[in-house]
Structures are given as structure tokens and as C-alpha cells.
Amino acid sequence: MRKLVILFTLICCFNNATFAGWPIGKGRTLLVPGYGTFFGNQYFDKDGKVKSFPYEGDYFKSYYLSFLFGHGVSRRLDFLVSIPYIVQQSKQAGKFIESRNFGDAMIGFAYSKENRNYTRFFTTQVSAIIPLYKNSYTILPVGFGANGIDVTFNYSQNPASFKTGGYWMLQTSYRHYFDVDGPDQFLARAALCLVYKRFNQIIFSVDGIHSESTNGSFDLNPKIVKNFDAVKAGIMLGRKIRRTVTLYVSGDYTFWGRNTLMGYGISANLTARLP
Amino acid sequence: MSLGWQIIHAQANHADSSADEGTVVIKLVPARSNSIFKRNKVRYTAKFFNKYNEEQEGKALFVVKTDKGKKIAQKQYAIKISPQGLRIVHPKFVVPSEGFYEVTLMLNLTSYDDTVKTVFGVRPQQINTPLHKPADFDEFWKAARKELKAVNPNYKVTYDEAQSTSTHKVYLVEMTSLNQARIHGWLTIPRIGGVYPILIGYPGYRAVLKPLFADEIITFQLNIRSGKTEEVEFPQSETEYLLYNIHDKKKYIYRGVYMDCIRAIDFFTDNQTFKYIFDLNRIAVYGGSQGGSLALVTSAMDSRVKACVIDNPVFCDMHNFVEIASSRKPYEFPMNKYKDYMSRTATYSYKSILETMDYYDPQNFAEKINCPVLLGLGLLDKLAPPATIFAAFNKLSNTCKKQSEYYCFYELGHEVTERHLKFHYLWMMEKLAHPMKEFDN
């Protein structure tokens, strides 16, 4: 029977929501509101060593509300738009600063191709990244403030050996920001979903990002660091609560990096596929 | 009406080239992947893999016949294949008109003889056969529906703990249909809350349906009247279901069966217990073989149906079916049953059988269908010859056809591929997402 549609939200260091997976279904609509938070009070330096913030008690925290809208244009083609609203708080040298703003919107299309028996899917997604803010007026920017493009490839499979359902997935993305110093980003994800009693899921994931730029400066606001690496592991629990509505809660931890924050994130998402 | 997708074959005919030694492996592949051609010129590729350790020499004869057995073309090739070698030929044929044709390949070699049969179609969407619709057809069925409405359904819904699971509740639903026949079905409801579209399944011939478990829809698997309580008039000893009272169109068992199918829909619209979870604007019907015919007829008679999924529907275009089936000896089901009936009763002929069947032929209902139809069929099907199925499908209204689709499987008989079975669900959810509005035919 049809697999559940999963939203994977990349927050904090990775920016924005991406969705690459199975098609939504022609004429059907996907709505995904989400809420998440990230906290970090340590960072990885340029050599990958863990360092504490310069002043005791300093931290970086962000909260976001996100909304993703998707619509099945055809059996294989989906239209997707995601918009985050981000609240960032930082305590640096004892001084508290906060910013609130819409983040980087992503608008694009995803095209999925299935195998003979609908057990394997290959999806290509191309999205435009459009900042909904201007950095010149912000003390704690929520992003690079530059337009960009994201190309994502996703391969997923429902193995027959997963008797109760479930799947595994590999995803890779290339992202370029049209600014004098980019960056160019390469993202990768591996995920394993296990299903319990049909309507319950547990998803294990590992995400990595490599961001390259001629701008190697470091900031305790991870949203504006252009040259960094990060790897995080996450776990997500999903439970179908209505016919077309599934609730997901997740936690993740950035356990390795370079020039980026170390910290943990928690999020909750509701996916509704209508009608 | 196909999407133009590449139709996935269930399996290659014969084995691939890695078959055991001491044989000749044959691959006969049409130039069109689904074996449906747009023009009267048809081309095949025939590959012969010689797995012997000696040269094979002989001939390959291709014979093309209509679905009624009339030979219209043939081609012969001299074949010489070296040991463990390969020979390829590309036979081409020209057929006179739209329709379905059978290709028989007869291979005679030094150490190996074989016969392979396959079927191709030419512009099936243009197949147009006479309707044979009686003048009082509409009144006949209007009267039947009126009779059904007067029957108290006397619903009884019983929770079945043994078949229920941690994720689904299963109920036995019993109800009274035409002529006071008591029928039943299995209602399966996901335990997760919400308003659900409904899928009603109809059975194949003599099949008994069990509960069907789905996540985003409520399913109802109907078991039509058993026939055990039917008053079979002539001959009273009749044991074959499809012959029960076939001598009288008003008493023929399928009059009651078609009303059973309508009664199943009535259950949903009448039910008060589950009314808050039934999405009555999203009712789909489905079935294979006899079930396909029942789904087709129900869609035509009941505008509450918003999507129809059918595989290999039988009893379509019965006049043409009798001609096609008569050309094949020995007779297979149901022709053998009709033949036996005629010999036992002595007073009935194909003509009289068809006079009754004209009131039940799904093709005569087709123009009244108000919803999209998904059709799947195997081209090698002898029980439901593709020409008869298309005769019915092509009689859908233009509005209906625009939303409908068909998929042909040239290597299969009375079945469809596993992929197509999965596609049923995707297609149905797509069509139920935005149901067609009713229109006047």
C-alpha cells in the first residue's frame, strides 16, 4: 500500500526545508506546518576541535516556524514551496541580541520516477532559493541574503525484506548562492525508516554538509558562515493521527563539524496530504 | 487512452538467453512495447538462441489470424543457427483493419520444434461493434431498481473480532436484496480517525471475498447472492450459476446480482452508525473478471460511483464473444456451459441465450457511466477476449473517455501485472481527489 510521505526538515546550520521523496499524487496537496528549535553553546573551530563560546553563558538559539505547500501537478511532477519564519537569539559577551524574520523561501519542482513495482523511486528536485529578508538591516541575519539554486537527487527503496513496511533513502544536494563569495554547498543524507503496526514510524538519519566559499570567516551565528562542514544524526518518530495527517517529532545532534556550531535541535511537523 | 508510458511486461516470453542447454530459446517481441499498434503495418522481432552444441536448421513460419480464426497473413523464414548461436528475423504484417490478431510462430529445426502464440492489437479504441440493446432495456432496469427500493434491506452489522487487527476493524454486513435474497460483505475500517473514501469490491465468478485492508480508504468486499436460495425453474437440476434461469430475462440470476451491487452502495448511504466517517462523495468500485463486469454495470446504473477500476471484464459484447469463442475448439468456459445447456434443454439456442444476455451485456450499459474508468486486460485472455472488452470500453461517453485509461498486457491471459494492481490504488486516489461532476448523457 502507498507509503507515507515524509518531510525532512533541515534547520539551523543547513537552512530551509527540503522535500525529496515520492510523488504527492496528481491533484493532491501536501501541507506541512512545522516548528523547531536549535541550541548550541559550543562550536567546532576551523580544525574541527570543540571550543566553548568566548564568554561563559554565551549561546546561540533559534526557533522556526515553517510551512511547506506541495501540489501534485502530474503523477510524477510536484510543485513545492517552503517558507520559514525564524527567531534567533544570541548571547555574546553577556549581551543578548535577537532577530526575527522570514528566512529563505524555496520554490521548485520535484520529478519522481518509479521502478516496475513501485518499490524504488528516484526523484530530482530543482528549487530556487529566495531570501525574504535583507541582511543590511539585521543584526543577527537569518541567512546569506542571496538568491540561490538547489538541485537534489533522492533515491529510496521499500525492500521486500521490510515485512511491516518502511524504506531506506539516500539523498544528495548541490546548492549555490549567487553572491560574490557563494557559497557552494554539497549536502547528503541517509535515512532508514522502520514501520511499526502500520501507522507508526521511526526514522534514523545522518546528514552531512560541506560548504565552500572564499569567505572563511567564522561567526557564532551559523546562518552566515559560508565555509564550514557539519554532520548531524537524528531520530524522528511519526504517528498517523488522522486519515491524511501524520505527526512527526524529531531530535538531532550535530556531532562533528568545522567552523560551525555544535548543538542539538528538536522539531515537530504535521503532514497533511489532501484530500 | 494510455498515458504513453512504457508498459512493463510481466515476464519475457520464454526464458532469456541463459536457459539450459539442449534447447532453442525463442523471444518474440512486438515493435510496440504494449503490442498495440496505430497503423495496419505491424512488425515483430523474433530471436532464436540455439543452446545446442550442434547447428540447427529448418524454418520459422509466422501465421496471423483474426480473433475469429481467419488467416490473413503468413511469412516463412529459412533458419540456420550455428551452435550456441543467435538468429534474428523481423517479420512484418499488414492487417486489414482495427482489431486484435493472433500471431502463431511455428519453429521446426533439426532437433527442436516449438509453437509460440502472441496477440497484438491495432487501434483498439476504434473497435465499434453493434450494440444489440433491446428497446425496453432502460425500462427493464428502471423496474428492477424500483423493485429493489421496495425491499427492506434489514441491515445487520456485526463486529468481527477474529478478523479485526490492531489497525483495522472488520465488520460482517448482512442485508436483504432483490427477491429477498440475503447477501453479505466485509466492511473494513481503519482505526485512525477521519473521513474516508469508500472502495467497494465485487467478486469474480464463484469467488468468495474476504476483508481487504487499506490505510486511506474504507473497503467493502461484497459477496453476491449464492444462488442456493434461488428458485431455478428450468432445468431445475441446473448447477451452473451463470445458467440459473437464463431462459427468462426477468428471472435470470444476474438481475438479482446487479441489484446486489447497488444494494452494497445503499448500505453506505443508509448507514447512520458510521455516517461521520463515510465520504459519500468519494465512492469507487472495482473488480476483476466477473467483478469487473459488475463494477462496470454498477457505475452505469448508479451515479454515486465516482471511480471504476476493472480488470478483464467478462460477458462483454456477447454476440461477438460467441463468434470468437465458437472459432476455438474445444470450447472453453463459458461456451462449453452454453453448449451443454443447449444440448440438455434442446429448446434453446445461442440466439435465445443472447436474447437474455442483451439485457445484461456490460456494453449496453457503458454509455451511462458517469465516472472515470481504469481498464486493465491481458491480450491472451480467452475468457474475456480483448475485442469484446474494447467494444464495451469504446462505448463510454466522450466525457468519460477523456478521464479513463486502459493498459494492455500482451503476455498475459486473464490477469494483469503486479505493477498494475498497485497502480489501481494510485489511480483511484487521484480520481477520487476531484470526482467528476454528474452530467447528462
XYZ file of C-alpha atoms in Angstrom, chain A residues 198, chain B residues 159-170 191 213:
15
model
C 1.326 0.173 10.091
C -18.147 -6.647 14.632
C -15.754 -9.497 13.789
C -13.088 -9.606 16.455
C -11.264 -12.549 14.935
C -10.554 -10.762 11.661
C -10.006 -7.315 13.145
C -6.459 -6.168 13.795
C -4.742 -3.549 15.900
C -5.049 -1.133 12.977
C -8.390 -2.069 11.403
C -11.891 -3.021 12.499
C -13.708 -5.638 10.443
C -8.885 2.618 13.451
C -7.132 -3.883 4.460
